[in-house]
Coordinates of C-alpha atoms in Angstrom, one line a residue:
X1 CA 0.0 0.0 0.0
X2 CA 1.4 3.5 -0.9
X3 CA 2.2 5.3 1.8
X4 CA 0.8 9.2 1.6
X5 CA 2.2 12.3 2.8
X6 CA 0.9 13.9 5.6
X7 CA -1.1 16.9 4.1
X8 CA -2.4 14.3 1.3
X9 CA -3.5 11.8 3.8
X10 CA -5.7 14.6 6.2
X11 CA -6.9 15.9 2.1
X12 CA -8.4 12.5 1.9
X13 CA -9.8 12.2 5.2
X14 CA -11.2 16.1 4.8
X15 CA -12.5 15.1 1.4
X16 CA -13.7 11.3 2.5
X17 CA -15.6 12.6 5.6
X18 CA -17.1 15.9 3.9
X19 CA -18.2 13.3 0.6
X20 CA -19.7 10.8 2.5
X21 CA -22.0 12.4 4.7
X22 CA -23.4 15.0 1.7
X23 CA -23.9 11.7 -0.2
X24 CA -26.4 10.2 2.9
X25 CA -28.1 13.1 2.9
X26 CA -26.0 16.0 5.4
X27 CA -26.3 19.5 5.3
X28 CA -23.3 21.2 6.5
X29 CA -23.5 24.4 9.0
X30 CA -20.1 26.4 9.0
X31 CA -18.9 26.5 13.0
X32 CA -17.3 29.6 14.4
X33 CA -14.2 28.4 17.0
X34 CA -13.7 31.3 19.9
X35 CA -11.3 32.5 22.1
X36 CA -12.5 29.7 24.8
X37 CA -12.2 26.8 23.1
X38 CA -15.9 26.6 22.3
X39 CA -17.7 26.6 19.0
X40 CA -20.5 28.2 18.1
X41 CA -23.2 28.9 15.1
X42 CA -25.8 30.6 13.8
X43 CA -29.2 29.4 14.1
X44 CA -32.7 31.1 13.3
X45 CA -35.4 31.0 16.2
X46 CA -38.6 31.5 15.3
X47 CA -37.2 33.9 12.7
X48 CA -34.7 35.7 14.1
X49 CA -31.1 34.9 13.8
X50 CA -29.2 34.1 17.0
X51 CA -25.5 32.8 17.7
X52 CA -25.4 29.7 19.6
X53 CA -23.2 27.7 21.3
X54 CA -22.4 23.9 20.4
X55 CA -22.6 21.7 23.0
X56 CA -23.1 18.4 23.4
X57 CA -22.5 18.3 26.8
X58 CA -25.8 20.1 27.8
X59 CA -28.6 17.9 27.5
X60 CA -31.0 20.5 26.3
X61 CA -31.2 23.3 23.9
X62 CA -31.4 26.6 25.7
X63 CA -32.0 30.3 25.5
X64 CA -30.5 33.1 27.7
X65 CA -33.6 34.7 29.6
X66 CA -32.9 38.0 28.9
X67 CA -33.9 36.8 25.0
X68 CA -37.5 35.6 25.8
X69 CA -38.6 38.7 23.6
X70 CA -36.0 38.6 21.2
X71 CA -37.1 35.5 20.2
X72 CA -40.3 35.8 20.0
X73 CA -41.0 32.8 23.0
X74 CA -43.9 31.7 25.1
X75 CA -43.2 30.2 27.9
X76 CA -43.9 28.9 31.6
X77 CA -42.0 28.1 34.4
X78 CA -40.4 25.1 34.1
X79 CA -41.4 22.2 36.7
X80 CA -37.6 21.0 37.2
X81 CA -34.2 22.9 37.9
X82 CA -31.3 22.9 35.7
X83 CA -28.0 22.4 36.8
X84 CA -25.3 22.9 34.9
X85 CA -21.1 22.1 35.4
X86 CA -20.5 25.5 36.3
X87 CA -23.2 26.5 38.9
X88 CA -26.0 25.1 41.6
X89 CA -29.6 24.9 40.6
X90 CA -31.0 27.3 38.8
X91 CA -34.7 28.5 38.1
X92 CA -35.5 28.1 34.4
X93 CA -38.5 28.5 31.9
X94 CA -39.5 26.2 29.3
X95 CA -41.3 27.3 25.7
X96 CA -42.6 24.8 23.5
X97 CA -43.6 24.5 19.5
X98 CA -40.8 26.8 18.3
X99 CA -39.6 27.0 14.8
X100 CA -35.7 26.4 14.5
X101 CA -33.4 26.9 11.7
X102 CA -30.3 25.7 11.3
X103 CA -28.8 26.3 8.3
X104 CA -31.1 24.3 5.6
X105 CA -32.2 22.0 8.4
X106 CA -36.1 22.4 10.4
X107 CA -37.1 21.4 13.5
X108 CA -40.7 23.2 13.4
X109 CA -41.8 22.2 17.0
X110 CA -38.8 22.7 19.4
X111 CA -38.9 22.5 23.1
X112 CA -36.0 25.2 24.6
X113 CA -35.0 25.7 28.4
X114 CA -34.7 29.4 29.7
X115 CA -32.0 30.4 32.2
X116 CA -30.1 33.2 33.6
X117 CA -27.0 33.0 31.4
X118 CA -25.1 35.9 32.5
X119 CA -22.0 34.2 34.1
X120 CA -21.8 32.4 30.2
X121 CA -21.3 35.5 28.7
X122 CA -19.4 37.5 31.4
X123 CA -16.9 35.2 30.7
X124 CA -17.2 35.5 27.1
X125 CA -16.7 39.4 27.9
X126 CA -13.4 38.7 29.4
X127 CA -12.0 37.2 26.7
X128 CA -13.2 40.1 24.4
X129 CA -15.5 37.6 22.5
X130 CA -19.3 38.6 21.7
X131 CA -22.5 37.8 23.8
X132 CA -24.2 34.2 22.5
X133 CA -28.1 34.1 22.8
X134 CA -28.2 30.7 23.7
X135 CA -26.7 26.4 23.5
X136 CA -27.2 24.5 20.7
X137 CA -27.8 20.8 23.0
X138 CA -27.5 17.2 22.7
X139 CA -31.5 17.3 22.4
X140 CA -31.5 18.8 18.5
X141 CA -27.9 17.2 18.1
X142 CA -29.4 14.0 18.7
X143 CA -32.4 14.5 16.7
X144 CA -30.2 15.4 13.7
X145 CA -27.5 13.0 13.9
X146 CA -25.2 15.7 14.0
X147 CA -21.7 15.3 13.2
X148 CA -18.9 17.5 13.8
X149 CA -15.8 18.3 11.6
X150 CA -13.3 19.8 14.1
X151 CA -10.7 19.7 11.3
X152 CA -12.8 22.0 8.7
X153 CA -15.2 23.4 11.4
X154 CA -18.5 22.2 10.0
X155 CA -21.7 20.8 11.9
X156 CA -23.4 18.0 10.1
X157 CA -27.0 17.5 10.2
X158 CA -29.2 15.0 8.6
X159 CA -31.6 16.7 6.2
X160 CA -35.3 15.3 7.2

């Protein structure tokens, strides 16, 4: 077997990976990496356009409180507490049937959690990157079969 050079070799794998999932059917979101480490991406909430970030981590999708407005939301209290890696429990809101865009892909009924998400973006603040509006979680990740491209920082999502 012939042996390739580096940069041909992670070519392939770039090209392999990008070819296959367009071919069963992905669409592919471009991903913004910041300052933190995190990545994060534009998404449209029931029509307006927000920047989220990715995170697999956080088992639902979720919207700073201070955007209930913004986005256009209805919602209630929520009848649980979230808790998240960074703080205690925390009161949050939930809003139901709400039309997200990502990209070319539609969920036209999603569920998303409202918290208090200031210490988020303090922290964003300190290292001089932007405000997000909200986290893009494991609940629509799942539902879309994402896949993420570190390498060429692209989400992946299966087109319904």
């Amino acid at each position: 077997m012939q042996k390739y050079s580096n940069a041909l070799y992670i070519y392939l794998m770039i090209y392999t990976l990008s070819t296959l999932l367009r071919r069963k059917g992905y669409l592919r979101v471009p991903l913004k990496k910041v300052s933190s480490g995190h990545y994060t991406c534009k998404i449209v909430l029931n029509g307006i356009i927000g920047v989220f970030i990715v995170d697999s981590g956080a088992s639902h999708t979720c919207v700073a409180l201070e955007k209930e407005n913004h986005f256009l939301l209805k919602s209630t209290k929520a009848e649980k507490q979230a808790t998240s890696a960074s703080s205690a429990d925390m009161d949050t809101r939930q809003s139901a049937r709400n039309y997200l865009r990502i990209g070319n892909w539609i969920q036209p009924k999603q569920e998303v959690i409202l918290f208090d998400m200031k210490t988020v973006n303090e922290a964003f603040e300190q290292l001089n990157e932007n405000a997000v509006d909200g986290i893009l979680g494991a609940d629509v990740l799942q539902q879309a079969k994402a896949v993420i491209d570190y390498r060429r920082n692209g989400l992946y999502l299966l087109k319904k």
